[in-house]
Short mmCIF file of C-alpha atoms in Angstrom, two decimals:
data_model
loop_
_atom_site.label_atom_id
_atom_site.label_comp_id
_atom_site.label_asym_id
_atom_site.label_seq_id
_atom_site.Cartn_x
_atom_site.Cartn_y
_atom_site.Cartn_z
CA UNK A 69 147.69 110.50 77.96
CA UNK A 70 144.47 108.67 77.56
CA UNK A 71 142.40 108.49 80.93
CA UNK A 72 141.88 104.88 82.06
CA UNK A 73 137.76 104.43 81.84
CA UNK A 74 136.10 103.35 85.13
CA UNK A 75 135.89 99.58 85.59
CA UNK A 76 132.08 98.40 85.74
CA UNK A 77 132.79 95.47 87.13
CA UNK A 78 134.37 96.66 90.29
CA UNK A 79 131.57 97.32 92.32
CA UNK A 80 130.91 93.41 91.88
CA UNK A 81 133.82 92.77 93.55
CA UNK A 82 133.17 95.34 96.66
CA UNK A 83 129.96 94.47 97.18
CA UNK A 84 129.52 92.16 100.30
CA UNK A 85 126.75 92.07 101.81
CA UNK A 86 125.50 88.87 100.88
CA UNK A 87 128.79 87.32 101.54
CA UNK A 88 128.99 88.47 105.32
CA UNK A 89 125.48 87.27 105.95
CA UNK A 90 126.45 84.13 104.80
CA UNK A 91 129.60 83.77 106.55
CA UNK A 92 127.35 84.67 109.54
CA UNK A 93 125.27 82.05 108.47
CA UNK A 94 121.82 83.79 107.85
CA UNK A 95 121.36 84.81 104.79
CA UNK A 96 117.73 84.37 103.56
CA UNK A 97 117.13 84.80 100.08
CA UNK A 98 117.55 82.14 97.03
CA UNK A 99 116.31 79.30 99.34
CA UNK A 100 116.13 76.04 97.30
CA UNK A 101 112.38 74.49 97.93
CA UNK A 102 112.40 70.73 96.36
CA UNK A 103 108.57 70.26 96.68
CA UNK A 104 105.37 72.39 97.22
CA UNK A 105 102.39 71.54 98.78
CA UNK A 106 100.81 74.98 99.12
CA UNK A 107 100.48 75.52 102.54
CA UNK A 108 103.98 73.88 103.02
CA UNK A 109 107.10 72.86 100.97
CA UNK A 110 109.95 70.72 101.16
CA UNK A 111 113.41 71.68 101.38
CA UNK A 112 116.34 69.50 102.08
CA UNK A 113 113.95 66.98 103.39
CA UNK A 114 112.71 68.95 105.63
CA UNK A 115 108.66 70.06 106.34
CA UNK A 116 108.04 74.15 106.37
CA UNK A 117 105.51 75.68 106.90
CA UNK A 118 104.61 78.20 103.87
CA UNK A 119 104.27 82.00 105.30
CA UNK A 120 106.27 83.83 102.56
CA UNK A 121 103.76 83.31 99.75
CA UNK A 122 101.66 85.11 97.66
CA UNK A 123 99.53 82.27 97.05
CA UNK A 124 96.21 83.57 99.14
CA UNK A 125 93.58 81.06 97.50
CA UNK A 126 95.88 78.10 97.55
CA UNK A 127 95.08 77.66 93.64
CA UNK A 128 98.69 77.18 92.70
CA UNK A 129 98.43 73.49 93.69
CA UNK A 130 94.68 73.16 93.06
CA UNK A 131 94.47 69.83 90.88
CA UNK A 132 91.90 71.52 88.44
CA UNK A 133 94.59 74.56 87.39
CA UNK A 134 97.46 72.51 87.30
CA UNK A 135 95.08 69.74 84.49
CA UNK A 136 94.06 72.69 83.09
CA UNK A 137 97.75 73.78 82.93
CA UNK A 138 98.34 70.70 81.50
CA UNK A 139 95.73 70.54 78.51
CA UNK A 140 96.45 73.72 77.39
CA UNK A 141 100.55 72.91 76.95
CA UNK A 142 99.44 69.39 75.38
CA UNK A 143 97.29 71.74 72.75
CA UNK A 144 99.62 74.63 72.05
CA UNK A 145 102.92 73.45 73.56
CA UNK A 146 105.10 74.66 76.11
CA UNK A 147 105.84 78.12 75.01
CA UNK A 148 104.16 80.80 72.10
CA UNK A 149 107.72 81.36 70.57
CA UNK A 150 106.32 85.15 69.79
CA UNK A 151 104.57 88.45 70.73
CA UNK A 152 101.27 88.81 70.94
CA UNK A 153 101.39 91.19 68.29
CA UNK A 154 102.74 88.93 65.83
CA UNK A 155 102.80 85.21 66.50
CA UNK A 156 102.13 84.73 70.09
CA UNK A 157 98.10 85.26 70.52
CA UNK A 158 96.75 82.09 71.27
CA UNK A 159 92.74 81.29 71.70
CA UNK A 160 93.57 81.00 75.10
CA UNK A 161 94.77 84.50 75.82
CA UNK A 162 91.38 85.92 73.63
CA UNK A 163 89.65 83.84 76.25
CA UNK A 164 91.26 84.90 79.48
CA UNK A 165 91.09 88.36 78.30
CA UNK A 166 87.37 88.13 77.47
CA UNK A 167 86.88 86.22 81.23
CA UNK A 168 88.88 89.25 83.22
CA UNK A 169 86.89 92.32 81.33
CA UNK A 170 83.29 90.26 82.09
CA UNK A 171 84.92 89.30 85.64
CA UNK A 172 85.93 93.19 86.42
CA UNK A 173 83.18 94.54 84.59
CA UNK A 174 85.79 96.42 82.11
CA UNK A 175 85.08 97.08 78.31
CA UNK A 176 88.39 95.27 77.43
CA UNK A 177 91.75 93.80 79.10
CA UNK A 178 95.11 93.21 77.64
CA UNK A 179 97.79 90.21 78.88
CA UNK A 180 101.23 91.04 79.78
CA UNK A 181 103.90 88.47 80.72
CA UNK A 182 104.51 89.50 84.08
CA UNK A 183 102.73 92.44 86.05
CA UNK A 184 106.05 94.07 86.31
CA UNK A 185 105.62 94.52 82.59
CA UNK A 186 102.32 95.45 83.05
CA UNK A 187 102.83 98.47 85.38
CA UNK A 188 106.16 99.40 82.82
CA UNK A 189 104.26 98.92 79.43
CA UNK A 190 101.12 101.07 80.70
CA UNK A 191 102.88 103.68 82.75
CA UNK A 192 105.34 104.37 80.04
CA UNK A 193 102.82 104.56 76.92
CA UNK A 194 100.04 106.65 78.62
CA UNK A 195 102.30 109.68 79.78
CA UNK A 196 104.26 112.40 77.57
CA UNK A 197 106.18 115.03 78.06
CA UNK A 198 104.75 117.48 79.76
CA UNK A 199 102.48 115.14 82.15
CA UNK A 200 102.73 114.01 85.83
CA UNK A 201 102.53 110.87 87.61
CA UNK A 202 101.37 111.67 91.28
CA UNK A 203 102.83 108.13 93.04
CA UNK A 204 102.33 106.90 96.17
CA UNK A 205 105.84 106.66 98.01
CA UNK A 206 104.97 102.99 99.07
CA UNK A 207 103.71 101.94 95.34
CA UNK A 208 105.87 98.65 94.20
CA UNK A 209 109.08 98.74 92.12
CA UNK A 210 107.34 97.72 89.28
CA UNK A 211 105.11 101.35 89.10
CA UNK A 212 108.01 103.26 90.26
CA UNK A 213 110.64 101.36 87.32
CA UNK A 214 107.27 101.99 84.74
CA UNK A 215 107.15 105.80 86.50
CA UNK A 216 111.24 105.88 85.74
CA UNK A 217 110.50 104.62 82.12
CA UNK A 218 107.84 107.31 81.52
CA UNK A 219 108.43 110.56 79.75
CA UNK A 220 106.32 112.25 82.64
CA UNK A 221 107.37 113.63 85.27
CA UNK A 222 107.35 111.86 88.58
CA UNK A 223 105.42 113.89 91.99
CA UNK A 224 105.58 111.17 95.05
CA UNK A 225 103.09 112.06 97.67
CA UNK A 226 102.55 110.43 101.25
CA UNK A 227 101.90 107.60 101.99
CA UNK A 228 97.56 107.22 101.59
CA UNK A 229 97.47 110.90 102.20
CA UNK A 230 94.61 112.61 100.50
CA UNK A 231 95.79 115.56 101.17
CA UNK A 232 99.32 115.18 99.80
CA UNK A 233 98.37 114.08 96.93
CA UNK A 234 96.14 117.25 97.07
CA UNK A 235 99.29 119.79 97.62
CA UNK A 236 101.52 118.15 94.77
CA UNK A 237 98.52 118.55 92.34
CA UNK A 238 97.42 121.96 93.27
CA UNK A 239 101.46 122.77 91.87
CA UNK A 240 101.07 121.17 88.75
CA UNK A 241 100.68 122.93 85.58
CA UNK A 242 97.01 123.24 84.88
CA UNK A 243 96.70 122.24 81.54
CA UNK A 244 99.19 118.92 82.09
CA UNK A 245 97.82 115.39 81.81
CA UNK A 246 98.31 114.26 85.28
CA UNK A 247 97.90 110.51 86.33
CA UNK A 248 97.24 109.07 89.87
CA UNK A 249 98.96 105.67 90.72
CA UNK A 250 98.61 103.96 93.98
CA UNK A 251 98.72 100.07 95.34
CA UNK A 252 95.24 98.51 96.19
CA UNK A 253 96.96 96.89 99.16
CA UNK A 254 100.11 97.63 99.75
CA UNK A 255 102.45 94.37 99.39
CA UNK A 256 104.94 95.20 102.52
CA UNK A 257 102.24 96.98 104.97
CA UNK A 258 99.75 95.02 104.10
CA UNK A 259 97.10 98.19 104.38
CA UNK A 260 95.01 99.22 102.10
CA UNK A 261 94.66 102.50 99.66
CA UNK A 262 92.29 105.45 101.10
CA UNK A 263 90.63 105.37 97.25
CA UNK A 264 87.93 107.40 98.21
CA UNK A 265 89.10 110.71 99.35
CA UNK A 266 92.20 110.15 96.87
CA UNK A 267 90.08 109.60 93.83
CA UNK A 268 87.71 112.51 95.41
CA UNK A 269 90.86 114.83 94.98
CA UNK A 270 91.99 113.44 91.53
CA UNK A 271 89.00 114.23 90.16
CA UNK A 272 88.79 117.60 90.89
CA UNK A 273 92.23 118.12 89.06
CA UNK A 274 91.11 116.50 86.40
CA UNK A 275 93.64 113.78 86.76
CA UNK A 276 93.16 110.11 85.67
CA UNK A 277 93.20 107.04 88.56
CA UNK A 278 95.34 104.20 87.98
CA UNK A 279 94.77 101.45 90.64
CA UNK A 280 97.26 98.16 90.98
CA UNK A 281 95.52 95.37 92.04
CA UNK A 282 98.15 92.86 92.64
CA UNK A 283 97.75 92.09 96.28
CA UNK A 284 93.50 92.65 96.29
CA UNK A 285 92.85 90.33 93.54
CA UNK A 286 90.86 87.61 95.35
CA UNK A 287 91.60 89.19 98.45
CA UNK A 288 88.81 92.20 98.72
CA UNK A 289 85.94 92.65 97.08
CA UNK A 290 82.44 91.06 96.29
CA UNK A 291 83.96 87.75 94.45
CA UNK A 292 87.65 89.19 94.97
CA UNK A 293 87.08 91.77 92.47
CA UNK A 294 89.55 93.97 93.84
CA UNK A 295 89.66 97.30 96.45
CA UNK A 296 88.00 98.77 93.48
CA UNK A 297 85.04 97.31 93.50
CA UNK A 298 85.36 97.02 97.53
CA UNK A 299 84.78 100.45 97.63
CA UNK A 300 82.39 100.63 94.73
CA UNK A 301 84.44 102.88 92.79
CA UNK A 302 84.48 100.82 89.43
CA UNK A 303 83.12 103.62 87.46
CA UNK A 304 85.23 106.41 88.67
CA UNK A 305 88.78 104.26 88.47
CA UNK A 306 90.33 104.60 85.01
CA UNK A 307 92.77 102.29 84.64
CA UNK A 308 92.99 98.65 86.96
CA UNK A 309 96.18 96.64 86.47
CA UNK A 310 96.06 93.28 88.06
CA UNK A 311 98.78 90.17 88.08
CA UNK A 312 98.85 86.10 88.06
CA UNK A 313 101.40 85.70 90.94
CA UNK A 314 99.16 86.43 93.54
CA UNK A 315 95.62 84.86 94.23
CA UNK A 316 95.28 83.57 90.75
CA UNK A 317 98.55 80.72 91.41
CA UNK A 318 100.18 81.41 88.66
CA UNK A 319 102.15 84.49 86.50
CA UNK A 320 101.58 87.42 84.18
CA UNK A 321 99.78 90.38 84.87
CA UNK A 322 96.88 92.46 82.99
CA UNK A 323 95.70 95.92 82.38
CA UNK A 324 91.71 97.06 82.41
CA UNK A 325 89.92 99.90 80.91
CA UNK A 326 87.79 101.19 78.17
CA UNK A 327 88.40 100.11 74.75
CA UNK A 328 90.07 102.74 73.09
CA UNK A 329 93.26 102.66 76.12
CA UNK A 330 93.61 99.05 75.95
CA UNK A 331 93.93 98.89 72.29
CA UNK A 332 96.16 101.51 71.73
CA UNK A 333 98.39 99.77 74.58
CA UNK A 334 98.16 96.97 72.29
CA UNK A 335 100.16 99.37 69.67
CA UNK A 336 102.29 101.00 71.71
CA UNK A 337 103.38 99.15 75.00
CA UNK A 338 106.97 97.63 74.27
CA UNK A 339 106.93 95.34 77.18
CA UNK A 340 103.93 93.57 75.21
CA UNK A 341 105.37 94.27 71.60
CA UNK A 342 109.24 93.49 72.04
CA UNK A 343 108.59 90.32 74.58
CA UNK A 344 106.94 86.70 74.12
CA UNK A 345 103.74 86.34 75.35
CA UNK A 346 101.94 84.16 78.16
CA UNK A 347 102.99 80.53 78.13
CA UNK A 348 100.08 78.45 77.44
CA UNK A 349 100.18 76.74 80.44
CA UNK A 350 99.73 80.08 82.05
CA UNK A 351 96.73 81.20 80.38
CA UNK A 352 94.89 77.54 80.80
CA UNK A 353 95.82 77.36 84.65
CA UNK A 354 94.79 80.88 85.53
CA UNK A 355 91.22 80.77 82.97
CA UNK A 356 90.24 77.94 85.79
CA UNK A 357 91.62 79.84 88.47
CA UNK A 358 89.37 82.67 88.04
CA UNK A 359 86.80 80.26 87.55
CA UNK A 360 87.18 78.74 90.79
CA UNK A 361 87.76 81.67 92.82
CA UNK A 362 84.36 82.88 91.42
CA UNK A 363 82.64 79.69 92.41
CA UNK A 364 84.10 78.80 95.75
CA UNK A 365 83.52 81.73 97.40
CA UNK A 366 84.50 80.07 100.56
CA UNK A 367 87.82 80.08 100.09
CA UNK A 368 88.16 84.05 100.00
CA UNK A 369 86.36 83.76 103.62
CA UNK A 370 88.52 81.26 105.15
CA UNK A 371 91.09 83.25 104.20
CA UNK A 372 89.91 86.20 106.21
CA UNK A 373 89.17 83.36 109.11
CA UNK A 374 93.07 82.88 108.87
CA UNK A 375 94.10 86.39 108.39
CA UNK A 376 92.03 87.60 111.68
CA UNK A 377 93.28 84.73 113.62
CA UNK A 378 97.07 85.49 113.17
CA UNK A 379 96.60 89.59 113.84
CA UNK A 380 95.01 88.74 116.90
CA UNK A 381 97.46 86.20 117.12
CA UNK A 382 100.82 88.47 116.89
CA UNK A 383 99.76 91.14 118.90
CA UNK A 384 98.79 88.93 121.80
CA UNK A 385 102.65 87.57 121.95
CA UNK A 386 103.81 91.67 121.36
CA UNK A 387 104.28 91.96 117.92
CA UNK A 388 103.83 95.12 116.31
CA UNK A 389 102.42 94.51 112.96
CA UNK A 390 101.85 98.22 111.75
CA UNK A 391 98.55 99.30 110.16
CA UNK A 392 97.96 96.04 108.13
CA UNK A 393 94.44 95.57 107.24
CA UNK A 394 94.94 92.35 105.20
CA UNK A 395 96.31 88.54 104.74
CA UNK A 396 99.97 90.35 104.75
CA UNK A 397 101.18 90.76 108.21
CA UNK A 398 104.90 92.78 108.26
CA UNK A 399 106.31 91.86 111.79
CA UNK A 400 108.13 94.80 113.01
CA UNK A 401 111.73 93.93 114.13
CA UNK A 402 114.19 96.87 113.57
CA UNK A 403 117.83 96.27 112.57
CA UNK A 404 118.37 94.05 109.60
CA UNK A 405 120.81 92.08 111.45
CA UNK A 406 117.86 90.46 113.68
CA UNK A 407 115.40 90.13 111.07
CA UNK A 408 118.21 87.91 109.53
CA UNK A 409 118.52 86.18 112.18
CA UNK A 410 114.89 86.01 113.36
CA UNK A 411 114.23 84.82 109.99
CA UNK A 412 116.54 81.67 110.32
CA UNK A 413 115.30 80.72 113.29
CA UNK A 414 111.86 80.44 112.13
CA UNK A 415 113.19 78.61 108.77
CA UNK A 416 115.52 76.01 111.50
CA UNK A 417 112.31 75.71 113.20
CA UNK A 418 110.20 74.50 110.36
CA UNK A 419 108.55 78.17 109.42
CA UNK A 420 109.22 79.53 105.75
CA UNK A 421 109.15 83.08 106.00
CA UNK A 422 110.86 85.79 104.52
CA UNK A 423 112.91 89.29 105.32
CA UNK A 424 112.51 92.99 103.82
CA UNK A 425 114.84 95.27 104.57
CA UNK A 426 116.11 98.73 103.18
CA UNK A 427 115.44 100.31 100.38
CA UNK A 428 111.92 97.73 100.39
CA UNK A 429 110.98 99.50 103.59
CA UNK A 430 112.76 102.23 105.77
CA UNK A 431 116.25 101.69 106.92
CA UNK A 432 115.79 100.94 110.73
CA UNK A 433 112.20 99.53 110.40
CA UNK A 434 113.37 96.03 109.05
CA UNK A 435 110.16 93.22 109.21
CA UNK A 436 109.94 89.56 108.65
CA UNK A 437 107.10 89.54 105.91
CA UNK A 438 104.42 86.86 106.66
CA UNK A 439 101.44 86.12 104.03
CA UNK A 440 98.28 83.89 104.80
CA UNK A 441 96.67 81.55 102.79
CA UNK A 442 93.15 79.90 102.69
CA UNK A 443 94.68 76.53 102.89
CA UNK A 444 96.56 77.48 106.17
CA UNK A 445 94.83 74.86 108.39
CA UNK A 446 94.27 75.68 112.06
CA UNK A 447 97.14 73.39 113.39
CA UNK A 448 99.44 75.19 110.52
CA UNK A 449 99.05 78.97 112.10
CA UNK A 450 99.00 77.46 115.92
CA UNK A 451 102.42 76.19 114.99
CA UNK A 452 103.25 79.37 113.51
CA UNK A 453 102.24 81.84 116.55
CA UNK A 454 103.98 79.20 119.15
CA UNK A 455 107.74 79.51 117.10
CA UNK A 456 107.10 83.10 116.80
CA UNK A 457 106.51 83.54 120.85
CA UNK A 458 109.11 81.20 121.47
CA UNK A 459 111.25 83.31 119.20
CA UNK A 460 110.16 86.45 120.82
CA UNK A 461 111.50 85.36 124.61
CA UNK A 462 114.88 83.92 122.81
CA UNK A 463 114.86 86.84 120.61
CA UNK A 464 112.61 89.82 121.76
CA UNK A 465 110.16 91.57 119.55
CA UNK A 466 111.10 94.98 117.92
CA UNK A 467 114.17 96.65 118.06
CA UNK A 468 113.85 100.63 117.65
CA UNK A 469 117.28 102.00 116.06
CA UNK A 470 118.32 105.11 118.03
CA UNK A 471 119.91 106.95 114.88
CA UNK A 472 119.81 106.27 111.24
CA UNK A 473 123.22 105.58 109.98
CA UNK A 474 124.63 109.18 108.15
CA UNK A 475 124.43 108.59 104.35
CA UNK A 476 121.27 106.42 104.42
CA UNK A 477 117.51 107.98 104.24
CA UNK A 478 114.83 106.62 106.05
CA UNK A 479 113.41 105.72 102.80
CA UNK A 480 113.97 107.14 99.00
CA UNK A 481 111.17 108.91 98.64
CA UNK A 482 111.37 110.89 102.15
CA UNK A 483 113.93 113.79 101.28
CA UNK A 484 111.67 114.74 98.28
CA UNK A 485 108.71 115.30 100.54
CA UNK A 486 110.16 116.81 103.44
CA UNK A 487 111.75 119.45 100.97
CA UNK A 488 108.76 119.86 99.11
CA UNK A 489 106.98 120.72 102.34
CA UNK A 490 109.56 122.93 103.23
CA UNK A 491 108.82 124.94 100.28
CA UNK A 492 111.22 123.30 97.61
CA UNK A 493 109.14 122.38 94.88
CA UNK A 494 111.74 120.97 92.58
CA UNK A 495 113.61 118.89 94.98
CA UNK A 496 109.84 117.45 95.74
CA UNK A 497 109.05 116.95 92.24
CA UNK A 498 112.46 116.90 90.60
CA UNK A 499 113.07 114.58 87.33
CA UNK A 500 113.07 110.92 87.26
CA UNK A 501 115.75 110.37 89.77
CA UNK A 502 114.66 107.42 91.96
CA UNK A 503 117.54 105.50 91.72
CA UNK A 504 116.16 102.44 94.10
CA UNK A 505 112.97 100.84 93.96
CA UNK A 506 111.01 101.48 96.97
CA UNK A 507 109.67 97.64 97.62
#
């Protein structure tokens, strides 16, 4: 009698979740904006104010990118239709590649489509059997999907903890290629990597540095260069991958290094070789970008102006707001129930802001995730930091979970490490088995 194969389909029809929020009427994701105006948007006729972006320079509606945006689609059209490595290289992407190595003061810099490819394409080419990745348990899903990809093998280590990182090396294999990943800033914190003793440590295993600069692109930096140049590390970081999405307004992502690296990524990455490449529009827009965030410097400071003002802000009403150091403030509120709900109270009362809750941070530590922008006017934050106190007496602030529901870790990564430091060196290090992204 033949056995009756396992339907795929039916955990589709179990899962739920999205269905009770919405029956409870607060489910936050997949919000339909009809207009954008930066450091608001439109939806349903209705005026938010924008704290759920990315956007820290406000370029994404700066009339110069989107003209530029424009020319470039008028001159090549709206898409490539092709790879770079066959069809799809435009003048455009030479340029903007040429801009970002003279920008970061790198030999060379290749385009991806998106930085998740970025992080994927470069993780999984560099490594072979027989190497390590050593990866912060905070990094983004897109290192720890490239880490999955990889044929290394995958070593978290604590959170911006020199001397984790220093333990899980010191077990490695001496003569295995070992590679360092961490998060310039941290995109649900909002802190920032400890490069210095990390890199300190690296280095004396002889491992390569691999820093993603997603969230400290025109954030940190002398001209937003990055945390890498913040700390004046440029010449001891190997490998700098950076994206679009962020201060830059627009998408795609990039990887930065000497010569040799980026052009045998440019042989070997699939995610650049088996994908189309950067829109035109994309390449224009962000070339001016970069421009401008070079030339108005004043932008990058007002956004600190903004980013001071609503720390100070928050933890006057109560708020805890962790160990942020940056424009990214996570507002601590416990159970994902209330940052549901806390979230559609601030979206009812004109704030757009969104919810991250388990696996994207640790089950019982649910935030609201607010982001600050340059073009945040005074009167915008005000507004902000008067619905979130209101919130707080209708509400309250943070709810601390007595107990972490049996069957659910505090956060993927954490029953590697505690075993590891317990003595169990595979369940630490164990094969590729991270079966949820960790932000």
């Amino acid at each position: 009698m033949r056995t009756l194969a396992r339907d795929l389909f039916q955990k589709c029809r179990d899962y739920r979740d999205s269905a009770d929020a919405k029956a409870q009427g607060f489910y936050p994701y997949f919000r339909q904006i009809d207009e954008t105006h930066g450091n608001y948007v439109m939806c349903d006729g209705e005026r938010k104010i924008m704290i759920g972006s990315n956007n820290y320079l406000g370029l994404a509606q700066d009339e110069r990118v989107i003209e530029a945006a424009c020319e470039a689609t008028r001159a090549y059209g709206a898409g490539c239709t092709g790879s770079r490595l066959l069809n799809g290289t435009i003048r455009l992407h030479s340029q903007l590649e040429e801009a970002l190595a003279d920008f970061l003061q790198r030999e060379a810099v290749l385009l991806f489509s998106t930085g998740f490819f970025a992080n994927q394409g470069a993780l999984a080419s560099l490594t072979e059997d027989g190497d390590v990745i050593l990866c912060d348990r905070e990094n983004h899903a897109s290192i720890i999907d490239g880490c999955q990809f990889a044929p290394a093998k995958l070593v978290p280590y604590r959170h911006n903890s020199a001397s984790s990182l220093g333990n899980r090396l010191k077990r490695q294999a001496p003569e295995a290629g070992k590679l360092v990943v961490m998060d310039g800033v941290f995109s649900m914190s909002g802190d920032i990597a400890d490069l210095p003793p990390q890199l300190e440590v690296a280095k004396s295993y002889g491992a390569r540095v691999y820093v993603d600069e997603a969230h400290s692109l025109g954030v940190l930096g002398p001209k937003g260069r990055g945390v890498v140049h913040h700390f004046g590390l440029n010449d001891d970081v190997d490998i700098v991958m950076g994206t679009f999405s962020k201060s830059l307004g627009s998408m795609g992502g990039f990887i930065a290094g000497d010569r040799q690296m980026i052009e045998f990524l440019k042989h070997r990455a699939r995610c650049l070789i088996f994908t189309a490449s950067l829109a035109p529009a994309v390449a224009g827009g962000v070339l001016k970008a970069l421009e401008i965030m070079q030339q108005e410097p004043e932008r990058m400071e007002q956004l600190w102006r903004n980013t001071h003002k609503m720390h100070e802000g928050f933890k006057r009403i109560g708020f805890k707001i962790g160990t942020t150091q940056t424009p990214i403030v996570p507002i601590l509120i416990g159970s994902e129930a209330k940052a549901f709900m806390f979230t559609q109270r601030l979206f009812e009362e004109g704030v757009f802001a969104t919810p991250a809750i388990y696996p994207a941070v640790r089950y019982g530590e649910a935030i609201v995730r607010t982001s600050y922008m340059a073009t945040h006017t005074d009167d915008d934050l005000d507004h902000v930091l008067e619905i979130f106190e209101k919130l707080a007496r209708e509400l309250g602030t943070f709810d601390d979970p007595a107990y972490v529901e049996p069957g659910r870790r505090r956060n993927v990564f954490d029953f590697r490490l505690d075993a590891s430091e317990n003595g169990s060196e595979g369940a630490a290090e164990g094969q590729n088995g991270y079966h949820q992204a960790t932000k």
